[in-house]
Short mmCIF file of C-alpha atoms in Angstrom, two decimals:
data_model
loop_
_atom_site.label_atom_id
_atom_site.label_comp_id
_atom_site.label_asym_id
_atom_site.label_seq_id
_atom_site.Cartn_x
_atom_site.Cartn_y
_atom_site.Cartn_z
CA MET A 187 -36.09 -13.80 28.72
CA VAL A 188 -33.47 -15.45 26.47
CA LYS A 189 -29.93 -14.19 27.00
CA ASN A 190 -27.87 -13.24 23.99
CA ARG A 191 -24.22 -14.22 23.36
CA THR A 192 -22.99 -11.05 25.08
CA ASP A 193 -24.92 -11.94 28.24
CA ASP A 194 -23.34 -15.44 28.24
CA PHE A 195 -19.94 -13.89 27.87
CA ASN A 196 -20.57 -11.48 30.73
CA VAL A 197 -21.65 -14.34 33.00
CA GLY A 198 -18.30 -16.00 32.28
CA LYS A 199 -16.49 -12.81 33.19
CA GLU A 200 -18.46 -12.55 36.44
CA ILE A 201 -17.41 -16.10 37.45
CA LYS A 202 -13.81 -15.21 36.75
CA HIS A 203 -14.08 -12.01 38.89
CA PHE A 204 -15.80 -14.05 41.62
CA LEU A 205 -12.86 -16.45 41.74
CA GLN A 206 -10.35 -13.64 41.62
CA ASP A 207 -12.03 -11.75 44.47
CA ARG A 208 -11.86 -14.84 46.73
CA THR A 209 -8.34 -15.98 45.87
CA PRO A 210 -5.19 -14.82 47.65
CA SER A 211 -2.86 -12.82 45.43
CA GLY A 212 -0.40 -14.94 43.38
CA LEU A 213 -2.56 -18.07 43.43
CA ASN A 214 -5.39 -16.91 41.15
CA THR A 215 -3.98 -18.31 37.90
CA GLU A 216 -3.09 -21.70 39.42
CA ARG A 217 -6.55 -22.19 40.94
CA ILE A 218 -8.25 -21.30 37.67
CA LYS A 219 -6.10 -23.88 35.86
CA ILE A 220 -7.00 -26.54 38.42
CA PHE A 221 -10.68 -25.68 38.08
CA TYR A 222 -10.66 -25.99 34.28
CA ILE A 223 -8.58 -29.19 34.31
CA THR A 224 -10.99 -30.76 36.81
CA CYS A 225 -13.96 -29.85 34.62
CA LEU A 226 -12.23 -31.24 31.53
CA ALA A 227 -11.37 -34.52 33.27
CA LEU A 228 -14.96 -34.84 34.48
CA CYS A 229 -16.22 -34.39 30.90
CA PHE A 230 -13.88 -37.09 29.59
CA PHE A 231 -14.92 -39.46 32.37
CA LEU A 232 -18.62 -38.99 31.69
CA THR A 233 -18.17 -39.35 27.91
CA GLY A 234 -16.02 -42.49 28.29
CA SER A 235 -18.44 -44.05 30.77
CA THR A 236 -21.35 -43.40 28.44
CA PHE A 237 -19.49 -44.98 25.47
CA PHE A 238 -18.44 -47.98 27.56
CA THR A 239 -21.97 -48.47 28.87
CA ILE A 240 -23.70 -48.20 25.48
CA PHE A 241 -21.29 -50.08 23.23
CA ILE A 242 -19.41 -52.49 25.43
CA LYS A 243 -20.89 -53.39 28.76
CA SER A 244 -24.56 -52.62 28.79
CA SER A 245 -26.59 -55.74 29.46
CA SER A 246 -29.85 -53.86 29.55
CA SER A 247 -29.57 -52.81 25.88
CA ASN A 248 -31.52 -54.83 23.32
CA ASN A 249 -28.42 -54.90 21.04
CA ILE A 250 -25.59 -56.28 23.17
CA ILE A 251 -22.09 -55.88 21.73
CA TYR A 252 -19.08 -56.98 23.72
CA GLN A 253 -15.69 -55.56 22.78
CA LYS A 254 -13.18 -58.42 22.58
CA ASP A 255 -9.59 -57.65 23.56
CA SER A 256 -7.28 -58.12 20.61
CA CYS A 257 -3.82 -57.12 19.48
CA TYR A 258 -2.59 -55.95 16.14
CA ARG A 259 -0.83 -58.36 13.77
CA PRO A 260 0.86 -56.61 10.84
CA THR A 261 0.06 -57.30 7.20
CA ILE A 262 2.22 -59.55 5.00
CA PHE A 263 2.82 -58.39 1.41
CA ASP A 264 4.61 -59.95 -1.55
CA ARG A 265 7.55 -58.16 -3.21
CA ASN A 266 5.15 -56.12 -5.39
CA GLY A 267 2.84 -54.98 -2.59
CA VAL A 268 0.16 -57.64 -3.08
CA ILE A 269 -1.50 -58.60 0.22
CA LEU A 270 -0.74 -62.18 1.28
CA ALA A 271 -2.09 -62.02 4.85
CA GLN A 272 -4.08 -59.32 6.62
CA SER A 273 -6.09 -58.81 9.80
CA ILE A 274 -9.50 -57.22 9.22
CA LEU A 275 -12.49 -56.40 11.43
CA ALA A 276 -15.13 -59.12 11.52
CA PHE A 277 -17.92 -60.14 13.90
CA ASP A 278 -18.93 -63.27 15.77
CA PHE A 279 -22.72 -63.64 15.73
CA ALA A 280 -23.99 -65.24 18.96
CA ILE A 281 -27.24 -65.65 20.87
CA GLN A 282 -28.09 -66.00 24.56
CA PRO A 283 -31.07 -68.45 24.35
CA ASN A 284 -32.06 -67.96 27.97
CA LYS A 285 -32.63 -64.23 27.30
CA VAL A 286 -34.40 -64.51 23.95
CA GLU A 287 -38.19 -64.14 24.10
CA ASN A 288 -39.04 -64.51 20.39
CA ILE A 289 -36.67 -67.04 18.81
CA ASN A 290 -39.08 -67.93 16.00
CA THR A 291 -39.36 -64.31 14.89
CA ILE A 292 -35.57 -63.95 14.92
CA SER A 293 -35.19 -67.17 12.95
CA LYS A 294 -37.62 -66.01 10.25
CA LYS A 295 -35.88 -62.65 9.88
CA LEU A 296 -32.51 -64.41 9.52
CA LYS A 297 -33.74 -66.76 6.80
CA SER A 298 -32.75 -64.55 3.87
CA ILE A 299 -29.41 -63.52 5.43
CA LEU A 300 -28.17 -66.90 6.69
CA PRO A 301 -30.35 -69.55 4.97
CA SER A 302 -28.55 -72.51 6.58
CA VAL A 303 -29.05 -71.28 10.14
CA ASP A 304 -31.88 -72.96 12.08
CA LEU A 305 -32.46 -71.36 15.48
CA SER A 306 -35.60 -73.33 16.35
CA LYS A 307 -33.60 -76.12 18.00
CA LEU A 308 -31.64 -73.85 20.36
CA ASP A 309 -31.72 -75.06 23.95
CA ALA A 310 -33.48 -72.35 25.91
CA ASN A 311 -31.47 -73.23 29.02
CA LYS A 312 -28.14 -72.40 27.42
CA LYS A 313 -26.56 -69.08 28.31
CA PHE A 314 -24.46 -68.54 25.18
CA VAL A 315 -24.25 -70.08 21.68
CA TYR A 316 -22.10 -69.03 18.70
CA ILE A 317 -24.28 -68.99 15.57
CA LYS A 318 -21.67 -67.94 13.01
CA ARG A 319 -18.09 -66.78 13.47
CA ASN A 320 -16.16 -64.28 11.35
CA VAL A 321 -19.15 -62.56 9.81
CA ASP A 322 -18.00 -59.84 7.42
CA ILE A 323 -19.15 -56.22 7.63
CA GLU A 324 -21.84 -56.66 4.95
CA VAL A 325 -23.52 -59.58 6.70
CA TYR A 326 -23.06 -57.83 10.05
CA THR A 327 -24.98 -54.81 8.76
CA LYS A 328 -27.85 -56.99 7.55
CA ILE A 329 -28.08 -58.93 10.84
CA LYS A 330 -27.93 -55.75 12.90
CA SER A 331 -30.66 -54.16 10.79
CA ALA A 332 -32.92 -57.23 10.95
CA ILE A 333 -32.56 -58.46 14.54
CA GLY A 334 -30.00 -56.26 16.26
CA HIS A 335 -32.71 -54.71 18.45
CA PHE A 336 -33.80 -58.06 19.93
CA LYS A 337 -32.75 -58.98 23.43
CA GLY A 338 -30.14 -61.76 23.64
CA VAL A 339 -28.59 -61.07 20.22
CA GLN A 340 -24.85 -60.41 20.19
CA LEU A 341 -22.51 -59.18 17.42
CA ILE A 342 -19.01 -59.34 18.82
CA PRO A 343 -16.18 -57.43 17.08
CA VAL A 344 -13.16 -59.67 16.40
CA LYS A 345 -10.05 -59.65 14.26
CA LYS A 346 -10.10 -62.01 11.28
CA ARG A 347 -6.92 -63.05 9.46
CA ILE A 348 -7.50 -63.37 5.73
CA TYR A 349 -5.32 -64.90 2.99
CA PRO A 350 -6.41 -63.53 -0.41
CA ILE A 351 -3.86 -65.39 -2.57
CA LYS A 352 -4.62 -69.12 -2.61
CA SER A 353 -1.26 -70.16 -4.11
CA VAL A 354 0.62 -68.97 -0.99
CA GLU A 355 -1.74 -70.32 1.68
CA HIS A 356 0.22 -73.56 2.01
CA ILE A 357 3.40 -71.70 3.01
CA ILE A 358 1.91 -68.64 4.77
CA GLY A 359 0.07 -70.81 7.32
CA THR A 360 -2.30 -69.45 9.97
CA ALA A 361 -2.41 -66.89 12.78
CA ASP A 362 -4.81 -65.68 15.45
CA ASP A 363 -5.28 -62.07 16.58
CA CYS A 364 -1.88 -61.84 18.20
CA SER A 365 0.54 -64.40 16.82
CA GLY A 366 1.31 -66.84 14.04
CA LYS A 367 0.42 -70.46 14.67
CA THR A 368 1.80 -72.38 11.67
CA LYS A 369 4.31 -72.12 8.84
CA LEU A 370 5.57 -68.65 7.83
CA GLU A 371 3.06 -66.88 10.07
CA TYR A 372 4.65 -68.73 12.98
CA LYS A 373 8.22 -68.30 11.76
CA LEU A 374 7.73 -64.53 11.33
CA ASN A 375 6.66 -64.03 14.98
CA PRO A 376 10.15 -62.88 16.09
CA PHE A 377 10.27 -60.38 13.21
CA PHE A 378 6.88 -58.86 14.09
CA GLU A 379 7.74 -58.75 17.80
CA LYS A 380 10.96 -56.88 17.05
CA GLU A 381 10.01 -54.64 14.13
CA LYS A 382 6.28 -53.99 14.80
CA ASN A 383 5.96 -53.29 11.06
CA ASP A 384 4.32 -54.93 8.06
CA ALA A 385 6.43 -57.56 6.32
CA PHE A 386 7.29 -57.39 2.62
CA LEU A 387 8.36 -60.83 1.44
CA THR A 388 10.68 -61.47 -1.49
CA ILE A 389 8.00 -63.81 -2.91
CA ASP A 390 6.45 -62.81 -6.24
CA SER A 391 2.82 -64.01 -6.04
CA ARG A 392 2.60 -64.27 -9.86
CA ILE A 393 5.57 -66.64 -10.04
CA GLN A 394 4.31 -68.45 -6.93
CA ARG A 395 0.91 -69.10 -8.51
CA SER A 396 2.44 -70.41 -11.74
CA LEU A 397 4.90 -72.66 -9.93
CA ASN A 398 2.22 -74.05 -7.63
CA ASN A 399 -0.17 -74.79 -10.50
CA GLN A 400 2.51 -76.58 -12.52
CA LEU A 401 3.53 -78.71 -9.55
CA GLU A 402 -0.10 -79.64 -8.90
CA SER A 403 -0.35 -80.73 -12.53
CA ALA A 404 2.85 -82.80 -12.26
CA ILE A 405 1.64 -84.47 -9.06
CA ARG A 406 -1.57 -85.53 -10.80
CA LYS A 407 0.16 -86.65 -13.99
CA PHE A 408 2.89 -88.71 -12.32
CA LYS A 409 0.79 -89.77 -9.29
CA ALA A 410 3.46 -88.33 -6.99
CA LYS A 411 3.15 -88.20 -3.21
CA GLY A 412 3.98 -84.49 -3.28
CA ALA A 413 6.41 -81.92 -4.64
CA PHE A 414 8.33 -78.81 -3.65
CA ALA A 415 10.29 -76.12 -5.47
CA ILE A 416 12.26 -72.93 -4.92
CA ILE A 417 13.19 -70.10 -7.28
CA MET A 418 15.90 -67.69 -6.17
CA ASP A 419 17.73 -64.62 -7.43
CA VAL A 420 21.29 -65.83 -8.04
CA LYS A 421 22.89 -62.46 -7.20
CA THR A 422 20.99 -61.63 -4.00
CA ASN A 423 19.64 -65.02 -2.89
CA GLU A 424 16.16 -63.53 -2.51
CA ILE A 425 13.54 -66.27 -2.65
CA ILE A 426 11.20 -65.42 -5.54
CA ALA A 427 8.92 -68.44 -5.12
CA LEU A 428 8.63 -71.17 -2.49
CA VAL A 429 6.18 -74.03 -3.00
CA SER A 430 5.60 -77.00 -0.72
CA ASN A 431 2.76 -79.01 -2.21
CA TYR A 432 1.74 -81.85 0.10
CA GLU A 433 -1.89 -82.73 0.82
CA ASN A 434 -1.49 -83.40 4.55
CA SER A 435 1.34 -81.04 5.45
CA HIS A 436 -0.23 -78.70 8.04
CA TYR A 437 2.85 -77.41 9.82
CA ARG A 438 5.86 -78.33 7.67
CA ILE A 439 7.40 -76.39 4.78
CA GLU A 440 9.66 -78.94 3.09
CA PRO A 441 12.29 -76.48 1.75
CA ILE A 442 12.67 -74.98 5.26
CA ASP A 443 11.92 -77.85 7.63
CA GLY A 444 13.17 -80.87 5.65
CA ARG A 445 16.39 -82.44 4.44
CA PHE A 446 16.73 -84.94 1.63
CA GLU A 447 19.12 -87.21 -0.23
CA LEU A 448 18.48 -86.08 -3.80
CA GLY A 449 21.02 -88.09 -5.75
CA SER A 450 22.96 -86.82 -8.74
CA VAL A 451 22.27 -83.09 -8.21
CA LEU A 452 25.11 -83.37 -5.66
CA LYS A 453 27.47 -83.99 -8.60
CA VAL A 454 27.45 -80.21 -9.13
CA PHE A 455 29.29 -79.76 -5.84
CA ASN A 456 31.55 -82.79 -6.22
CA THR A 457 32.67 -81.50 -9.62
CA ALA A 458 33.00 -77.86 -8.52
CA CYS A 459 35.11 -78.88 -5.52
CA ALA A 460 37.38 -81.08 -7.64
CA LEU A 461 37.94 -78.18 -10.06
CA ALA A 462 38.40 -75.65 -7.26
CA THR A 463 41.09 -77.76 -5.55
CA ASP A 464 42.90 -78.30 -8.89
CA SER A 465 42.32 -82.03 -8.49
CA VAL A 466 41.00 -82.33 -12.06
CA THR A 467 40.44 -80.29 -15.22
CA VAL A 468 37.22 -80.24 -17.26
CA ASP A 469 38.87 -82.08 -20.15
CA GLU A 470 40.64 -84.70 -18.04
CA VAL A 471 39.65 -88.24 -19.08
CA PHE A 472 38.89 -91.17 -16.76
CA ASP A 473 38.45 -94.88 -17.40
CA ILE A 474 34.83 -95.81 -16.66
CA PRO A 475 34.31 -99.46 -15.70
CA LYS A 476 30.80 -100.94 -15.92
CA SER A 477 30.52 -101.03 -12.11
CA TYR A 478 32.31 -100.01 -8.94
CA LYS A 479 32.19 -101.70 -5.53
CA ILE A 480 31.72 -99.55 -2.40
CA GLY A 481 31.57 -101.83 0.62
CA LYS A 482 28.68 -104.23 0.02
CA PHE A 483 27.09 -102.00 -2.67
CA THR A 484 27.74 -102.25 -6.40
CA VAL A 485 27.41 -98.92 -8.20
CA LYS A 486 26.47 -98.73 -11.88
CA ASP A 487 25.57 -96.00 -14.32
CA ALA A 488 21.97 -95.50 -15.37
CA GLY A 489 22.72 -96.56 -18.96
CA ARG A 490 22.49 -93.25 -20.83
CA HIS A 491 26.00 -93.65 -22.27
CA LYS A 492 28.10 -96.50 -23.67
CA HIS A 493 31.63 -95.21 -23.15
CA ASP A 494 34.70 -96.79 -21.62
CA GLU A 495 36.27 -93.38 -21.16
CA LEU A 496 34.72 -90.04 -20.25
CA SER A 497 36.08 -86.55 -19.66
CA VAL A 498 35.04 -84.64 -16.52
CA LYS A 499 32.53 -82.56 -18.49
CA ASP A 500 31.03 -85.69 -20.09
CA ILE A 501 30.87 -87.46 -16.73
CA PHE A 502 28.67 -84.54 -15.71
CA LYS A 503 26.69 -84.45 -18.96
CA PHE A 504 25.81 -88.16 -18.86
CA SER A 505 25.59 -88.14 -15.03
CA SER A 506 27.98 -91.07 -14.65
CA ASN A 507 27.97 -92.42 -11.09
CA VAL A 508 31.19 -94.33 -11.62
CA GLY A 509 32.83 -91.29 -13.21
CA SER A 510 31.87 -89.13 -10.17
CA ILE A 511 33.43 -91.74 -7.87
CA LYS A 512 36.63 -91.55 -9.93
CA ILE A 513 36.68 -87.75 -9.58
CA ALA A 514 36.17 -88.01 -5.79
CA GLU A 515 38.97 -90.56 -5.49
CA LYS A 516 41.39 -88.16 -7.17
CA MET A 517 40.18 -85.16 -5.15
CA GLY A 518 40.59 -86.90 -1.79
CA ILE A 519 38.42 -87.08 1.33
CA GLN A 520 39.68 -83.92 3.06
CA ASN A 521 39.49 -81.69 -0.01
CA GLN A 522 35.93 -82.81 -0.63
CA LYS A 523 34.81 -82.32 2.98
CA LYS A 524 36.52 -78.94 3.38
CA CYS A 525 34.94 -77.65 0.16
CA PHE A 526 31.47 -78.84 1.22
CA GLU A 527 31.97 -76.91 4.47
CA LYS A 528 32.91 -73.77 2.52
CA LEU A 529 29.75 -74.13 0.43
CA GLY A 530 27.71 -74.17 3.64
CA ILE A 531 26.33 -77.63 2.91
CA ILE A 532 27.70 -79.10 6.13
CA GLY A 533 29.09 -77.93 9.43
CA LYS A 534 26.85 -75.00 10.45
CA GLN A 535 23.30 -73.88 11.07
CA ASN A 536 21.91 -71.90 8.15
CA PHE A 537 19.18 -69.25 8.26
CA VAL A 538 16.84 -67.51 5.83
CA SER A 539 15.92 -64.06 7.17
CA SER A 540 16.56 -65.28 10.75
CA ILE A 541 14.41 -68.39 10.14
CA LYS A 542 16.34 -71.53 11.04
CA LEU A 543 16.85 -74.11 8.33
CA VAL A 544 17.25 -77.78 9.15
CA ARG A 545 20.91 -78.74 9.26
CA SER A 546 22.31 -81.27 6.82
CA GLY A 547 22.39 -84.87 7.96
CA GLU A 548 26.10 -85.44 7.40
CA PRO A 549 27.88 -88.72 8.19
CA LYS A 550 29.45 -89.07 11.65
CA GLU A 551 32.68 -90.11 10.00
CA TRP A 552 33.68 -88.78 6.56
CA SER A 553 35.29 -92.07 5.54
CA LYS A 554 36.46 -93.07 2.08
CA ASN A 555 33.28 -95.06 1.40
CA LYS A 556 31.12 -92.14 2.57
CA SER A 557 33.12 -89.73 0.43
CA LEU A 558 32.63 -91.90 -2.67
CA SER A 559 28.89 -92.32 -1.96
CA ILE A 560 28.46 -88.56 -1.51
CA SER A 561 30.17 -87.95 -4.88
CA TYR A 562 27.14 -89.32 -6.73
CA GLY A 563 24.45 -88.20 -4.27
CA TYR A 564 24.02 -90.63 -1.36
CA GLY A 565 24.95 -90.56 2.31
CA LEU A 566 24.32 -86.84 2.78
CA SER A 567 20.83 -85.34 3.25
CA ILE A 568 20.64 -81.61 2.59
CA ASN A 569 18.07 -78.90 3.27
CA PRO A 570 16.73 -77.70 -0.11
CA ILE A 571 17.32 -73.97 0.49
CA THR A 572 20.83 -74.72 1.74
CA MET A 573 21.41 -76.72 -1.44
CA LEU A 574 20.20 -73.90 -3.70
CA VAL A 575 22.36 -71.35 -1.85
CA ALA A 576 25.40 -73.57 -2.41
CA PHE A 577 24.40 -74.01 -6.07
CA ASN A 578 24.19 -70.23 -6.48
CA ALA A 579 27.70 -69.89 -5.08
CA THR A 580 29.00 -72.21 -7.80
CA ILE A 581 27.40 -70.14 -10.60
CA ASN A 582 27.47 -66.49 -9.43
CA GLY A 583 31.23 -66.08 -9.43
CA GLY A 584 31.84 -67.93 -6.16
CA LEU A 585 29.94 -65.77 -3.62
CA LEU A 586 28.15 -67.42 -0.70
CA ILE A 587 25.23 -65.16 0.29
CA GLN A 588 22.68 -65.59 3.08
CA PRO A 589 19.21 -66.27 1.61
CA SER A 590 16.31 -63.92 2.32
CA LEU A 591 12.52 -64.07 2.48
CA LEU A 592 12.23 -60.42 3.54
CA LYS A 593 12.42 -57.67 0.94
CA ASN A 594 14.74 -54.66 1.12
CA ARG A 595 17.44 -56.55 2.98
CA SER A 596 20.87 -55.34 1.94
CA VAL A 597 23.33 -58.06 0.96
CA ASP A 598 25.76 -57.10 3.71
CA LYS A 599 27.46 -60.45 4.06
CA SER A 600 28.91 -62.42 1.21
CA GLU A 601 31.95 -64.63 1.21
CA ARG A 602 33.98 -65.60 -1.84
CA ILE A 603 34.51 -69.34 -1.65
CA LEU A 604 35.27 -70.15 -5.31
CA LEU A 605 37.18 -68.26 -7.98
CA PRO A 606 35.11 -66.77 -10.83
CA HIS A 607 36.70 -69.02 -13.46
CA ILE A 608 35.38 -72.08 -11.58
CA SER A 609 31.85 -70.65 -11.92
CA SER A 610 32.43 -70.18 -15.65
CA GLN A 611 33.44 -73.84 -16.00
CA ILE A 612 30.45 -75.07 -13.97
CA LEU A 613 28.07 -72.93 -16.06
CA GLN A 614 29.46 -74.44 -19.24
CA ILE A 615 29.07 -78.05 -18.11
CA LEU A 616 25.57 -77.26 -16.79
CA HIS A 617 24.72 -75.93 -20.23
CA ASP A 618 26.22 -79.02 -21.91
CA ALA A 619 23.91 -81.21 -19.80
CA THR A 620 20.92 -79.63 -21.59
CA GLY A 621 22.42 -80.48 -24.99
CA GLN A 622 21.87 -83.58 -27.11
CA GLY A 623 22.42 -86.74 -25.10
CA GLY A 624 22.49 -84.84 -21.80
CA THR A 625 20.28 -85.90 -18.89
CA ALA A 626 18.55 -82.50 -18.90
CA SER A 627 18.08 -82.12 -22.66
CA ARG A 628 14.27 -81.97 -22.37
CA VAL A 629 14.37 -78.87 -20.18
CA LYS A 630 15.38 -76.52 -23.01
CA VAL A 631 13.19 -73.52 -23.80
CA LEU A 632 13.32 -71.79 -27.19
CA ASP A 633 15.73 -68.83 -27.41
CA ILE A 634 16.93 -69.13 -23.80
CA SER A 635 20.27 -70.68 -22.85
CA ILE A 636 19.77 -72.81 -19.75
CA GLY A 637 21.98 -74.92 -17.52
CA ALA A 638 20.72 -77.84 -15.48
CA LYS A 639 21.61 -80.95 -13.47
CA THR A 640 19.19 -83.80 -12.76
CA GLY A 641 18.97 -86.31 -9.95
CA THR A 642 17.13 -89.54 -9.15
CA ALA A 643 17.57 -90.97 -5.65
CA ASN A 644 16.17 -94.08 -4.01
CA LYS A 645 14.52 -93.29 -0.69
CA PHE A 646 15.99 -94.66 2.52
CA LYS A 647 13.17 -96.66 4.14
CA ASP A 648 13.21 -99.23 6.94
CA GLY A 649 17.00 -99.32 7.10
CA LYS A 650 17.62 -99.70 3.37
CA TYR A 651 17.35 -97.89 0.05
CA ASN A 652 14.13 -98.69 -1.77
CA SER A 653 14.35 -98.55 -5.58
CA LYS A 654 10.54 -98.40 -5.86
CA SER A 655 10.34 -95.10 -3.95
CA VAL A 656 12.38 -92.24 -5.39
CA TYR A 657 12.92 -88.50 -5.35
CA THR A 658 13.50 -86.96 -8.77
CA SER A 659 15.05 -83.51 -8.85
CA ILE A 660 16.57 -80.85 -11.06
CA LEU A 661 18.74 -77.78 -10.49
CA VAL A 662 18.36 -75.05 -13.15
CA VAL A 663 20.14 -71.76 -13.91
CA LEU A 664 19.11 -69.14 -16.47
CA PRO A 665 20.13 -67.38 -18.58
CA ILE A 666 23.50 -69.06 -18.85
CA GLN A 667 25.29 -65.95 -20.21
CA GLN A 668 24.23 -63.74 -17.28
CA PRO A 669 22.94 -66.00 -14.47
CA GLN A 670 20.03 -64.30 -12.76
CA TYR A 671 17.70 -67.05 -11.50
CA SER A 672 18.14 -70.54 -10.12
CA MET A 673 15.55 -73.18 -9.43
CA LEU A 674 15.27 -76.49 -7.57
CA ILE A 675 12.31 -78.77 -8.28
CA VAL A 676 11.66 -82.07 -6.51
CA LEU A 677 8.95 -84.69 -7.16
CA ASP A 678 8.33 -87.08 -4.28
CA GLU A 679 7.69 -90.68 -5.38
CA PRO A 680 6.55 -90.13 -8.98
CA GLN A 681 5.13 -93.29 -10.51
CA THR A 682 5.55 -94.92 -13.89
CA VAL A 683 2.47 -93.87 -15.85
CA LYS A 684 1.42 -96.36 -18.51
CA GLY A 685 1.29 -94.84 -21.96
CA VAL A 686 2.76 -91.53 -20.76
CA VAL A 687 6.26 -92.24 -19.50
CA PRO A 688 8.43 -95.37 -19.53
CA SER A 689 10.33 -94.72 -16.31
CA ARG A 690 10.48 -92.97 -12.95
CA LEU A 691 13.87 -91.43 -13.76
CA SER A 692 14.07 -87.62 -13.53
CA TYR A 693 14.51 -87.36 -17.32
CA TYR A 694 10.90 -88.49 -17.82
CA ASN A 695 9.07 -86.48 -15.13
CA VAL A 696 10.83 -83.65 -13.32
CA VAL A 697 12.70 -82.48 -16.46
CA PRO A 698 9.55 -81.93 -18.57
CA THR A 699 7.94 -80.37 -15.48
CA ALA A 700 10.80 -77.88 -15.31
CA HIS A 701 10.35 -77.16 -19.02
CA ASN A 702 6.65 -76.37 -18.52
CA ILE A 703 7.41 -74.14 -15.55
CA LEU A 704 10.08 -72.19 -17.44
CA GLU A 705 7.85 -71.63 -20.46
CA GLU A 706 5.25 -70.06 -18.18
CA ILE A 707 7.43 -67.96 -15.86
CA ILE A 708 10.16 -66.69 -18.23
CA PRO A 709 7.92 -63.84 -19.53
CA LEU A 710 7.16 -62.87 -15.92
CA LEU A 711 10.87 -62.79 -15.04
CA ASP A 712 11.72 -60.40 -17.90
CA ILE A 713 14.47 -62.74 -19.10
CA TYR A 714 14.18 -61.60 -22.72
CA LYS A 715 14.51 -57.95 -21.71
CA MET A 716 17.54 -58.80 -19.57
CA MET A 717 19.25 -60.58 -22.47
CA GLU A 718 18.67 -57.61 -24.78
CA GLU A 719 20.42 -55.32 -22.31
#
């Protein structure tokens, strides 16, 4: 006879009365609780054991799946929420040849799923062989359906780190299940360990893609060894784009891990410091001899002007080496060094979102000859991000702000190191350098006022400067009326290309490269909208 629901309920009541009748007064409730808790724990144990046996540990099952221990690595997004790096579930497909009884059948069934896989040559004596790693869920489903029931087949759950945006792969780097191994993945380990949250970078993947593509084009055109570039927000020092384009650079990000002598771009700081210390005025005129002797070196101008006298602003516009030396002489060694320290170029370790930047390679002794060499860009190697931060301080009203690669960081620390009127003067002479006769005249973009300073520097190789190996560089600010973005672009060893350019000077390669970049990214930066406001 089948009991109804009422009968079941009454049986439960009888058990309860049975317990009550045999329990001393005052302990009934406690014993009932213990009884139910014990039953509940037993259920959990049996359920967990069953799950573990079926899905993880069972070696008697025809579809063996081992659960691999893994830890969670957060996702990395760009500033707009686009995924740059993410850990997803994948599967390693493996076979235990010594347990497989029908390898030919398995091989035939796999043919349409993994055409390149040939299982016929598997050594039957081997205990374990990986057939294909990081199989996605679609392929996993097909394999499981086709051969998952065969003995000796394994589909092992693993975490796979994917990088959907190709243009950031060279700076994002690589990571395993638990930690970053190279580049930004590695450098963000302390952040993930502390915050345990996803990371939103300041990088804009649209700008990053455009910048990377243009640099690749320039490398091909000018047969350069490599190139790197940075775009930053002048007011917050957020890094909008960061490209390090070198074919064999597996661990290094040049703007973070490198330091370079980049030549005449340093004239921005020499000039700003001379103005800030009241050593010169923008209209002050200097005699410009054809050459100047510094120790055993003879310094000459590159030949873009034919003047015996130049004002400070024209020294900058024509990028006169001799004129910059004259300015440094009048400013004095200590004023120059102290100002470079204020700009953060020398004297301290700089960081970008807690990531250490390489320190500048400053001279052991800031002598007169070193001071004069630094005035036109030699004798001081600077980290590129450090340089751009210092550049921003000269054009944003004089504020030195820590750079950031992590979004939503409040600008809590800024230090005024220059007066606003110095920034106004620097902006004007940067703009003049893009005018007719200026070294950056080819960078101009229609309807946008831009400021820029170029540089060409011989590389220091084997104990001497080699004129056949150069860095060409350019610093850019836009728009000039309301500075919002700055940019540093560097080409590494561009070559003279017959029929395309007559020289390896920055004017002929990195300047037109900057022009092409600006034409492409200005619409993405909403510059026109900003100027209308």
